[in-house]
Short mmCIF file of C-alpha atoms in Angstrom, two decimals:
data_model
loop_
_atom_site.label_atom_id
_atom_site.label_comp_id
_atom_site.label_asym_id
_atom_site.label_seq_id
_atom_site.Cartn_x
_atom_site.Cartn_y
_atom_site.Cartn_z
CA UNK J 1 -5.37 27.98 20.26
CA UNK J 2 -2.59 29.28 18.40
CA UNK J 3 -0.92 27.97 15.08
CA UNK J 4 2.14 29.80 13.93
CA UNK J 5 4.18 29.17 10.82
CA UNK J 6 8.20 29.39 10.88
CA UNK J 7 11.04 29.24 8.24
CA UNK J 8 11.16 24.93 9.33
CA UNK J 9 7.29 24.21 10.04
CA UNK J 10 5.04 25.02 12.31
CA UNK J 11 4.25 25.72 16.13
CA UNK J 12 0.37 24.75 17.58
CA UNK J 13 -0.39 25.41 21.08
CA UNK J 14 -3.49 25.61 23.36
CA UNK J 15 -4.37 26.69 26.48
CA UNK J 16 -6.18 23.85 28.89
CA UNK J 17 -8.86 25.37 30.14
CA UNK J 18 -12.54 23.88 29.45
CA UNK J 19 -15.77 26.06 30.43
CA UNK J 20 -19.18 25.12 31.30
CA UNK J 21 -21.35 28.13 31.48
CA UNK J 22 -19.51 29.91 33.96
CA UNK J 23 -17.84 26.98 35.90
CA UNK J 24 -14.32 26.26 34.84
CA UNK J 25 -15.40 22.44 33.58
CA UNK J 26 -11.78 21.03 33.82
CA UNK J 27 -7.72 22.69 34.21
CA UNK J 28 -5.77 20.28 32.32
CA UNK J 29 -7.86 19.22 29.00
CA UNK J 30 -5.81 19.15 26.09
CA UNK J 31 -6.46 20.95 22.77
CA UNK J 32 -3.69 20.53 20.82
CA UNK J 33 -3.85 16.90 19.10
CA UNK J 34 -1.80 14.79 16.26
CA UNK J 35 -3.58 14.39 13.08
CA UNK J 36 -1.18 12.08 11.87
CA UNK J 37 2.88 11.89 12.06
CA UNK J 38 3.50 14.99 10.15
CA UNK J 39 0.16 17.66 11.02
CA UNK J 40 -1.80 18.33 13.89
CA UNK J 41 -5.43 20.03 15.02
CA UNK J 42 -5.98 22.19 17.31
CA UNK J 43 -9.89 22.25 18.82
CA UNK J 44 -12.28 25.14 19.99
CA UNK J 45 -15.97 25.13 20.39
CA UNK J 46 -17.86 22.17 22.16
CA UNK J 47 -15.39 20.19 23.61
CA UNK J 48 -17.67 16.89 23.34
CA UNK J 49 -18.13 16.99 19.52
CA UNK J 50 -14.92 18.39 19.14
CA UNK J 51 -12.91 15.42 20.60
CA UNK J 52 -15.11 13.42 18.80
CA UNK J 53 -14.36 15.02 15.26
CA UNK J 54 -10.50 14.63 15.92
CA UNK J 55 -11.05 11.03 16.72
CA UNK J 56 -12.56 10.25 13.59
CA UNK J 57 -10.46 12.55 11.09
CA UNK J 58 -6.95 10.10 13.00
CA UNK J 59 -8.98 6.77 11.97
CA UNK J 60 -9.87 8.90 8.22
CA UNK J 61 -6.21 9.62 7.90
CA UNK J 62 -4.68 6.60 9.04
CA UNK J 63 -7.35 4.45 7.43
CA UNK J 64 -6.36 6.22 3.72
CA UNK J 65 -2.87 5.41 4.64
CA UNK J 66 -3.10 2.12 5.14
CA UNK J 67 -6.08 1.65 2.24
CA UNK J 68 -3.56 3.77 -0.73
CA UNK J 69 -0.40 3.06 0.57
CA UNK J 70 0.74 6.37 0.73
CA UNK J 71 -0.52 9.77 2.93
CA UNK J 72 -3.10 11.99 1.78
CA UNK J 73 -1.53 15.51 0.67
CA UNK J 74 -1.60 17.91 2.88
CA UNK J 75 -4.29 19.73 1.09
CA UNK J 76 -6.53 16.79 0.90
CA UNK J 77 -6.41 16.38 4.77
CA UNK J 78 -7.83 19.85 5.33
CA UNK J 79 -10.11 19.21 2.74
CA UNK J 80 -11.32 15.94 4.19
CA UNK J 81 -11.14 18.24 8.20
CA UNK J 82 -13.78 20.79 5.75
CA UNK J 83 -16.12 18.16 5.07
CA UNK J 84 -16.06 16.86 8.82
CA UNK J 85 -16.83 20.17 10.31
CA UNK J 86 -19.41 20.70 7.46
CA UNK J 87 -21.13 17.21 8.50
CA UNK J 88 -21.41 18.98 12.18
CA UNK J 89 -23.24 22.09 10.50
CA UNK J 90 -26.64 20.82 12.26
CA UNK J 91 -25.54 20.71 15.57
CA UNK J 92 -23.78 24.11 15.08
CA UNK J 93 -26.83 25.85 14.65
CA UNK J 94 -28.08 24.57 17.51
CA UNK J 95 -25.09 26.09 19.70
CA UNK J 96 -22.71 23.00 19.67
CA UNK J 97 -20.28 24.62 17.11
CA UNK J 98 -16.61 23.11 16.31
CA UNK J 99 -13.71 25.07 14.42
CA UNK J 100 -10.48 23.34 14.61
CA UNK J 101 -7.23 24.38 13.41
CA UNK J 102 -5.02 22.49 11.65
CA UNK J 103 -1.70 22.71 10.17
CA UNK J 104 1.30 20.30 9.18
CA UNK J 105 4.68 20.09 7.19
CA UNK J 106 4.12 19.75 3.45
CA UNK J 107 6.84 18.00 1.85
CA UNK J 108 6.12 19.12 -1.63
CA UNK J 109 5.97 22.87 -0.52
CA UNK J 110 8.98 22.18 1.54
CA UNK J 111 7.60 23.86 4.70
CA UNK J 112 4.76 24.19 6.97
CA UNK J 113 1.02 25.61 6.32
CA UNK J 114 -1.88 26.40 8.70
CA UNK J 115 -5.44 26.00 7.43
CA UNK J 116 -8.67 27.36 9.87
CA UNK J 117 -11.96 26.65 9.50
CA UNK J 118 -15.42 28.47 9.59
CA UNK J 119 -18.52 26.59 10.83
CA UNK J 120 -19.91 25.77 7.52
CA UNK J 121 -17.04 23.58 6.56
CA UNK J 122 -15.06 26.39 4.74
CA UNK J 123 -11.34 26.28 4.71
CA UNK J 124 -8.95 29.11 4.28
CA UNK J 125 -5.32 28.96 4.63
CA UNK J 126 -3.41 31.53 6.67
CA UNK J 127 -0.06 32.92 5.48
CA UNK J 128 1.82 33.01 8.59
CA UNK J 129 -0.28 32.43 11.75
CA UNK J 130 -3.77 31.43 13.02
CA UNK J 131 -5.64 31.43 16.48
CA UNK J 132 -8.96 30.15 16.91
CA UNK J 133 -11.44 30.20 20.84
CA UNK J 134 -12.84 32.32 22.71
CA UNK J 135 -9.09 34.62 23.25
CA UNK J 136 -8.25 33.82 19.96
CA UNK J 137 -8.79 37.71 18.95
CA UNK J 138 -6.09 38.32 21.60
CA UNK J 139 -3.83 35.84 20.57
CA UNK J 140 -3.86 36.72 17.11
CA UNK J 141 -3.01 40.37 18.04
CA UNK J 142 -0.53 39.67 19.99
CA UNK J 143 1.31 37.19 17.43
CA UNK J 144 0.52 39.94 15.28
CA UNK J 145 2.73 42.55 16.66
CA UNK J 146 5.32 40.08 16.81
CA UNK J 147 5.62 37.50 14.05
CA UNK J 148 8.76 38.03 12.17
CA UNK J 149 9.79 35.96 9.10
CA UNK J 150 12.97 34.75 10.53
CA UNK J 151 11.55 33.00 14.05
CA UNK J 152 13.75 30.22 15.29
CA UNK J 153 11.48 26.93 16.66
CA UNK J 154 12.17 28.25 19.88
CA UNK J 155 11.18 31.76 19.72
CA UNK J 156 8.22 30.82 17.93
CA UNK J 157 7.55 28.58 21.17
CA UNK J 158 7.82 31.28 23.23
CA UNK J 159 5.52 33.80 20.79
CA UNK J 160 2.98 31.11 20.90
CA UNK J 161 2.97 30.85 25.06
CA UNK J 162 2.96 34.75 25.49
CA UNK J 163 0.12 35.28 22.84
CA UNK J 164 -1.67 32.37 25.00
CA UNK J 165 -1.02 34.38 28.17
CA UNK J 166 -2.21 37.83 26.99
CA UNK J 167 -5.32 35.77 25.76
CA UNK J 168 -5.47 34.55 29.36
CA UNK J 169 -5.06 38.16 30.48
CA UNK J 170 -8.00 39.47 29.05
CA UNK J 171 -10.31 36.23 28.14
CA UNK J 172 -12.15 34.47 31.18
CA UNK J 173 -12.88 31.47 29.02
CA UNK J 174 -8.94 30.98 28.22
CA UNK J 175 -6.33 29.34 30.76
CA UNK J 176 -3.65 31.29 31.97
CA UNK J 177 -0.74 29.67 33.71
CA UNK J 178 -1.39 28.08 36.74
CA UNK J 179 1.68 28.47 39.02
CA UNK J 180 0.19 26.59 41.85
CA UNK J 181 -0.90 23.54 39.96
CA UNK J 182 1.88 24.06 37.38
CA UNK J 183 -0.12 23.20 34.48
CA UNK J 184 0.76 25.16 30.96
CA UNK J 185 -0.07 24.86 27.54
CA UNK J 186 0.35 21.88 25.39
CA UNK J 187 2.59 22.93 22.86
CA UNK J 188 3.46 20.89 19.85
CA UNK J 189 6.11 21.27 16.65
CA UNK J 190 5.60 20.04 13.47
CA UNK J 191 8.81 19.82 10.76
CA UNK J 192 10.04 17.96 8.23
CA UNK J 193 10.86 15.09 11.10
CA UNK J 194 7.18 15.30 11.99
CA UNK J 195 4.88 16.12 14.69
CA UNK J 196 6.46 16.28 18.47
CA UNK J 197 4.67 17.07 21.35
CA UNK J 198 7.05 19.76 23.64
CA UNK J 199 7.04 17.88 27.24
CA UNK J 200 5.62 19.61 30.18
CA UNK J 201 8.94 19.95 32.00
CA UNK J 202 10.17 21.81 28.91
CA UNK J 203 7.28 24.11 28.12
CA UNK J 204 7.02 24.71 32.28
CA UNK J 205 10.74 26.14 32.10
CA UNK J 206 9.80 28.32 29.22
CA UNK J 207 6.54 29.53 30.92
CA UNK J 208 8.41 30.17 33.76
CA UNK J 209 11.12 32.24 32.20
CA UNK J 210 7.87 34.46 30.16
CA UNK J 211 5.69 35.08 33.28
CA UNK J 212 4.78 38.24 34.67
CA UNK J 213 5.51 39.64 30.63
CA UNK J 214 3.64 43.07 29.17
CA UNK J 215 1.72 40.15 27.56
CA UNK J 216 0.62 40.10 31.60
CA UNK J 217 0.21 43.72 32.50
CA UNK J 218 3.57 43.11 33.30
CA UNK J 219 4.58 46.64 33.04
CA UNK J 220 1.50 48.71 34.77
CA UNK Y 1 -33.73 -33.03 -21.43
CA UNK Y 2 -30.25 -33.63 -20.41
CA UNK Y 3 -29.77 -34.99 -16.78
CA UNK Y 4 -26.03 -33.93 -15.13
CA UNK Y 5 -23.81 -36.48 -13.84
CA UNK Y 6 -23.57 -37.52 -10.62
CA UNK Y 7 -20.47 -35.72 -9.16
CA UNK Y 8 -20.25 -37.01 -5.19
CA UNK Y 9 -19.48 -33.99 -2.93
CA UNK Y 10 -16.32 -35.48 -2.32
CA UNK Y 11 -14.93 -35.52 -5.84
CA UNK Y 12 -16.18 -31.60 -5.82
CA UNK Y 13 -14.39 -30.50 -2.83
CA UNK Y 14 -10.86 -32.42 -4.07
CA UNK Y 15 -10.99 -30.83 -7.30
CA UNK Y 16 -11.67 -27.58 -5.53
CA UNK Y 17 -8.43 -27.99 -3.31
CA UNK Y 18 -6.70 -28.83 -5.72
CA UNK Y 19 -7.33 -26.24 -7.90
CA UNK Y 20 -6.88 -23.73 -5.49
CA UNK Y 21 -3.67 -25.24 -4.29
CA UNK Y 22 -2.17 -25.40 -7.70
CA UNK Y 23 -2.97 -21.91 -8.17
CA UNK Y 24 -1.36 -21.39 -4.97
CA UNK Y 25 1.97 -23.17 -5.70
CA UNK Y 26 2.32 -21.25 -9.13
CA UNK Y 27 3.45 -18.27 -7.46
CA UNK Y 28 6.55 -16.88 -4.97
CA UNK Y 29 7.31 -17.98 -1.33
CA UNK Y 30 6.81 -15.56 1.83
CA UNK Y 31 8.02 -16.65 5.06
CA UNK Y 32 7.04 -15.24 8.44
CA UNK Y 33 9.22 -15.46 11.73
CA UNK Y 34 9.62 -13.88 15.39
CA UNK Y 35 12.58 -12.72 16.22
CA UNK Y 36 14.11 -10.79 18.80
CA UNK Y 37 13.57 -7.11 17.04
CA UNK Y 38 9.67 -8.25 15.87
CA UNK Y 39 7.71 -10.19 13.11
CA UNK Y 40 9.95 -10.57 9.83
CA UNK Y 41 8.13 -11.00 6.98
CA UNK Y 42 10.37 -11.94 3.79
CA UNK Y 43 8.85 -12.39 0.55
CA UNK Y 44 10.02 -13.23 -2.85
CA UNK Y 45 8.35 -10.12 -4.97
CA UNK Y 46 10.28 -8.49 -7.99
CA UNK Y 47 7.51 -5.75 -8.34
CA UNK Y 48 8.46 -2.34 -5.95
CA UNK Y 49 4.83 -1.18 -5.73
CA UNK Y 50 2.62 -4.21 -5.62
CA UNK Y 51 2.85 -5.33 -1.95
CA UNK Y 52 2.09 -8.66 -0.56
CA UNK Y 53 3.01 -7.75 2.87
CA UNK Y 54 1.33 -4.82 4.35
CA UNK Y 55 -0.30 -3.05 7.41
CA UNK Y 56 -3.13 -3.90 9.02
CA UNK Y 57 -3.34 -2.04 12.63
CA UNK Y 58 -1.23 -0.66 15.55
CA UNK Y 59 0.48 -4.45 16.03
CA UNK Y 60 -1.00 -6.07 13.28
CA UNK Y 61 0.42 -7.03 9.99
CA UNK Y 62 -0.76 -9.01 7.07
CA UNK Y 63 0.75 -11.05 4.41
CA UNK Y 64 -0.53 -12.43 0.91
CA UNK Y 65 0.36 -15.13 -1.66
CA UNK Y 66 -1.63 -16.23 -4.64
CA UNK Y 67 -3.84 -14.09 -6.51
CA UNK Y 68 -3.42 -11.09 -6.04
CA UNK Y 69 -7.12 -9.53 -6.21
CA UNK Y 70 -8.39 -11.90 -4.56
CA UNK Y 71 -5.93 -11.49 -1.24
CA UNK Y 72 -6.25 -8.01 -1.99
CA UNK Y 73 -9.82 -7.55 -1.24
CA UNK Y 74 -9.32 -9.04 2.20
CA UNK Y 75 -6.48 -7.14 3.13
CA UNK Y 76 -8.78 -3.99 2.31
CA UNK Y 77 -11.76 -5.44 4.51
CA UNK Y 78 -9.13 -6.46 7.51
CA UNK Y 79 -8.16 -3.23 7.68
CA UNK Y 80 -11.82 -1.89 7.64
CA UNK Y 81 -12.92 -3.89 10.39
CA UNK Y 82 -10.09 -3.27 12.78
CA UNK Y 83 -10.08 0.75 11.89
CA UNK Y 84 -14.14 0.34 12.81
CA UNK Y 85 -13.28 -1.62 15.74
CA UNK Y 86 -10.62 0.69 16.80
CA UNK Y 87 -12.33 3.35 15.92
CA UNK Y 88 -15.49 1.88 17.84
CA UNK Y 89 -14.20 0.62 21.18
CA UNK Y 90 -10.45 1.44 22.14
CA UNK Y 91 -7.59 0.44 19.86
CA UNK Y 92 -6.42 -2.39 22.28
CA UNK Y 93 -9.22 -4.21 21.68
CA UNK Y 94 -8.30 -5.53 18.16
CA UNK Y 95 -6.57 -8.20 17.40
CA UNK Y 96 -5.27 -10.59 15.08
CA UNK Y 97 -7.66 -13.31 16.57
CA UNK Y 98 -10.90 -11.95 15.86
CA UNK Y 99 -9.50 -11.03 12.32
CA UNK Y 100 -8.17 -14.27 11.43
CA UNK Y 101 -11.03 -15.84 12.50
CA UNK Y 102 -13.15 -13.54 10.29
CA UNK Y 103 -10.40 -14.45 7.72
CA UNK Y 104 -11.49 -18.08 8.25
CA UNK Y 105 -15.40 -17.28 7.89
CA UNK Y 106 -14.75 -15.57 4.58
CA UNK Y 107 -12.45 -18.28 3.28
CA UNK Y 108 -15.01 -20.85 3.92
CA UNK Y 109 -17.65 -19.81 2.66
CA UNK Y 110 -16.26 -18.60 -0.78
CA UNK Y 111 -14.76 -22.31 -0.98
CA UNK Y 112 -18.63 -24.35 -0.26
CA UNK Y 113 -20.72 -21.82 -1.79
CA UNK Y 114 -18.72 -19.59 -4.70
CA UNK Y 115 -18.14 -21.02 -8.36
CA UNK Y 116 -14.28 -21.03 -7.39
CA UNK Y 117 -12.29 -20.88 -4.50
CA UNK Y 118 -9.64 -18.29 -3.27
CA UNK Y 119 -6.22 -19.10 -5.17
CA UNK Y 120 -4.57 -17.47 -1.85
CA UNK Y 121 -3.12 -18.22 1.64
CA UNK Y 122 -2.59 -15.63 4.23
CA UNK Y 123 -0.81 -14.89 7.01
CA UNK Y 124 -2.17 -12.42 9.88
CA UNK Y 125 0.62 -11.68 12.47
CA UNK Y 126 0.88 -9.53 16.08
CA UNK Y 127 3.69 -8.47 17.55
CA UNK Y 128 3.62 -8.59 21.34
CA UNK Y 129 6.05 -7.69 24.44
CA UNK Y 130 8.19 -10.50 23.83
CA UNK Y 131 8.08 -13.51 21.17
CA UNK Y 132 6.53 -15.54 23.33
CA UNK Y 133 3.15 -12.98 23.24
CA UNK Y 134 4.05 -13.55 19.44
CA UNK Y 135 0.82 -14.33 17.52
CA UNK Y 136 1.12 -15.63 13.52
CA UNK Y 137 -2.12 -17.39 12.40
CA UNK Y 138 -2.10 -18.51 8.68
CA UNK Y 139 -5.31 -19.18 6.82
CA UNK Y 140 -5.45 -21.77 4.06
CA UNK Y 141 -8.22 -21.28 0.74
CA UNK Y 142 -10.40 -23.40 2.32
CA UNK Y 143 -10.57 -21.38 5.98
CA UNK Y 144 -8.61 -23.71 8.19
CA UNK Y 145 -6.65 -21.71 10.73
CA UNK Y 146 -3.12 -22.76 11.77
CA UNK Y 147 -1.61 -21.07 14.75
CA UNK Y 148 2.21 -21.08 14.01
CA UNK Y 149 5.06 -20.64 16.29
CA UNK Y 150 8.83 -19.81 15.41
CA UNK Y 151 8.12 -19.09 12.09
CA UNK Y 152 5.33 -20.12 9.04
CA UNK Y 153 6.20 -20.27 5.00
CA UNK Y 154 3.71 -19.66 2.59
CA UNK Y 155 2.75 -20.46 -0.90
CA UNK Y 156 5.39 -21.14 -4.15
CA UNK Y 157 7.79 -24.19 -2.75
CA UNK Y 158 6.54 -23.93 0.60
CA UNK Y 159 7.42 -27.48 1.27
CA UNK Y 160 11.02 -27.13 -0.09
CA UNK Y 161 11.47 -23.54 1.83
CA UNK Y 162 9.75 -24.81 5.09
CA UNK Y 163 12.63 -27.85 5.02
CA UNK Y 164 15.08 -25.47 4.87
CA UNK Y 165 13.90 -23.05 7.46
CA UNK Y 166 13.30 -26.19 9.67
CA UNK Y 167 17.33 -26.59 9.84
CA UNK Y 168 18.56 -23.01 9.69
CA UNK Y 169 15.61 -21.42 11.82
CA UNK Y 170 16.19 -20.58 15.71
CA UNK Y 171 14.66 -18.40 18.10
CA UNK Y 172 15.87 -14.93 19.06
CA UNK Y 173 16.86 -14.19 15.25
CA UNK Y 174 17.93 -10.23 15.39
CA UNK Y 175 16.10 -8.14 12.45
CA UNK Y 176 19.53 -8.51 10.35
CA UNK Y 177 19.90 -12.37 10.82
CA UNK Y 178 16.13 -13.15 9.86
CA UNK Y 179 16.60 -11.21 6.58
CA UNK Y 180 19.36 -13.16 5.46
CA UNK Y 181 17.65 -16.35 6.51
CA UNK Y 182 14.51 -15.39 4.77
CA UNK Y 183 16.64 -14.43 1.76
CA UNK Y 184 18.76 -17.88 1.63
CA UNK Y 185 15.87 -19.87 2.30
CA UNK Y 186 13.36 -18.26 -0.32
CA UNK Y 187 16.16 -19.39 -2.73
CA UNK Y 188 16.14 -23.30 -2.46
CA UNK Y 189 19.16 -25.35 -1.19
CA UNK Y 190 21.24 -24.73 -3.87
CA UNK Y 191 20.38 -21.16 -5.18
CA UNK Y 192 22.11 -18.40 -4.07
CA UNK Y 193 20.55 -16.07 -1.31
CA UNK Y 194 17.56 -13.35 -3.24
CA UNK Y 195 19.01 -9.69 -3.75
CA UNK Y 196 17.02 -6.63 -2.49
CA UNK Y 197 15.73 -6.16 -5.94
CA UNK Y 198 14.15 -9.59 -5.82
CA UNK Y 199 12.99 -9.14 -1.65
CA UNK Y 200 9.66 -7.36 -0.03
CA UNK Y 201 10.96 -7.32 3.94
CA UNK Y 202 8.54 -5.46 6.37
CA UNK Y 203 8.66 -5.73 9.99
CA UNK Y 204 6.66 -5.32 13.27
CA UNK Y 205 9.03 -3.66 15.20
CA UNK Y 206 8.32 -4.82 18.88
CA UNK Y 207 9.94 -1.69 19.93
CA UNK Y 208 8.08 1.18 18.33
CA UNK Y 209 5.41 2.24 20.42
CA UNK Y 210 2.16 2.30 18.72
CA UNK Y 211 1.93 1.24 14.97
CA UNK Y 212 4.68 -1.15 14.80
CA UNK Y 213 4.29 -1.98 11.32
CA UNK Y 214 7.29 -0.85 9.01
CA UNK Y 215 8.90 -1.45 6.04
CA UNK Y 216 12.36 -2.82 5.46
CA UNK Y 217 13.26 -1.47 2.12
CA UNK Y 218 16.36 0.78 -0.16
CA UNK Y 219 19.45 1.68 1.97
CA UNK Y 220 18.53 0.10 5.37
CA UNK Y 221 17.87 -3.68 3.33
CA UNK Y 222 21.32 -3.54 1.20
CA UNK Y 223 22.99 -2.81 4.46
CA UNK Y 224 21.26 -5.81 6.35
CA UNK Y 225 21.86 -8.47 3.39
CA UNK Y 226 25.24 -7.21 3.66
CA UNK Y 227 25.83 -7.35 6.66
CA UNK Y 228 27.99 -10.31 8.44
#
């Protein structure tokens, strides 16, 4: 999972491939989730607990909302995500471990900001870009060698499927692009007009355009 | 040792009504109709932050009058139970049924068993496909449920407004045309229609897709009073 700041928000994507052991356990689960209207979370670990831990931080947020009046900050949702993943310390240590991602448009920075996780509840926030999963390492290096600080929404879109594909490339546990079932990462934008999921039709043009990359060995 | 008087359960439960229902008709009107854009929900409330209308779940609304701690607190616990329930089983599965019925159970039993009843009547409304799936039931201090149709008033001169909304109401009201009927009729016969300033509006919007719930307020409200 990738999260990747730009000069108007932020871009999260995720790759939809679910293991178990060495069996791919499912093609087309989805990673990449809305927290609310204006920040999402990405998931990586168990996927059990983990789709359990976004269901309950949705009813936390929406439940304040409705409670105050007004949204948390965005500051006190990743503090609130902290405490979640802290609650799930136990079953970390027995293997079932969840780090999520999240990031979201804060109006009173005027821009977007990407928090990750560690197991123990602790939450750092990145500067410009995040990855979390098994090919996170490979995501992150790739975004790394080409984050600029003037990305448009788009070509942040398109950093954040190649950086998924060269994770692909070298990670077993990470989806590549499947050309014969055409299914591609979920990809999702978050601005100051709020959290949009990119529709498959949309992200399966851009995919198309970016295969066969260096990201993909393209050039040996 | 002093013996009390005999007070027959009867005289006790009248001079409970009728304390709550004074307490009740002290303060503002809302009014609650279906329309053809969603649930309207028109209040008379000069204060911007404390609401009387508010959100309760995805289709779900809920409306006030009378004191306003005491409607408060249930607004707080309806929208406990249906984020548990939601949260619990699948978010289809609440409703304004179950919740108005636990509205009832509440009401009730503070008006046998407390020192003093609830000074309130509320109003707990879902928005369906069309507004004949429409739901509005309105709970009374004492816990006796009303299902309304078309459109419910509530609290202040809710005799007087009802009258009025009984001649001017119809079905199919767009959002525009059930503010300015909410706003003429909060104002009596003779008064002149309530400015924004003087209006809560909020709406379940039987067009947005999951939480319907939104508010009708600055800009967008001027513009609808306005409009002709």
């Amino acid at each position: 999972m990738v999260a990747i700041r730009y000069p108007d928000g932020v871009v999260m994507a995720g790759d939809r491939r679910a293991t178990s052991g060495y069996l791919i356990a499912s093609r087309r689960i989805d990673k990449v989730y809305p927290a609310d209207d204006t920040s999402g979370i990405a998931i990586a670990g168990a996927a059990g607990p983990a789709v359990e831990l976004v269901r309950l931080f949705q009813t936390q947020l929406e439940h304040y909302e409705k409670i105050e009046g007004e949204t948390l900050s965005l500051e006190g949702k990743a503090n609130q995500l902290g405490q979640l993943v802290r609650g799930n310390l136990p079953a970390a240590m027995q293997g079932f471990v969840v780090v999520p991602l999240f990031a979201g448009f804060d109006a009173h920075h005027g821009g977007g900001r990407v928090f990750s996780f560690d197991v123990t509840g602790g939450k750092y926030e990145e500067f410009d870009f995040q990855t979390n999963g098994s090919g996170g390492i490979h995501a992150r290096n790739w975004i790394k060698a080409q984050w600029r600080e003037d990305l448009t929404e788009a070509e942040t879109v398109d950093l954040a499927l190649r950086a998924l594909f060269a994770a692909a490339d070298e990670d077993a546990a990470t989806g590549g692009p499947d050309l014969i079932r055409r299914i591609f990462p979920t990809v999702a934008v978050i601005d100051a007009s709020g959290f949009r999921s990119i529709d498959d039709d949309t992200i399966a043009r851009r995919a198309d355009a970016l295969i066969g990359g260096r990201e993909e060995g393209g050039d040996e | 040792m002093t013996m009390p008087f005999y007070v027959p359960p009867e005289q006790v439960m009248k001079d409970r009504a009728d304390y709550a229902r004074k307490g009740i008709a002290r303060g503002r009107s809302l009014i609650g109709m279906t329309g053809s854009d969603g649930i309207v929900l028109v209040a008379e409330n000069p204060s911007r932050t404390l609401y009387k209308i508010s959100e309760i779940y995805d289709r779900i609304a809920f409306a006030g009058v009378g004191k306003y701690n005491e409607f408060e607190m249930l607004r707080i616990a309806g929208v406990r139970q249906a984020d548990v329930k939601g949260y619990s089983f699948a978010r289809e599965d609440v409703n304004a049924r179950s919740l108005a019925n636990a509205y009832a159970q509440t009401l009730g039993q503070v008006f046998t068993h407390e020192l003093k009843p609830y000074e309130i009547e509320i109003l707990v409304a879902q928005v369906g496909a069309t507004p004949d799936d429409d739901e509005m039931f309105q709970i009374l201090y004492d816990g006796v449920v009303n299902d309304k149709e078309g459109f419910t008033v509530l609290g202040g001169q809710a005799d007087a407004v009802s009258e009025l909304m009984e001649q001017r109401y119809q079905a199919g009201l767009d959002l525009a045309a059930a503010v300015k009927l909410g706003a003429g009729a909060l104002a009596g016969s003779d008064g002149t229609p309530l400015t924004a300033s003087q209006l809560e509006v909020a709406m379940l919007d039987r067009r947005r897709a999951r939480r319907a719930f939104r508010r009708v307020k600055g800009d967008e409200l001027d513009a609808l009073l306005a409009s002709s």
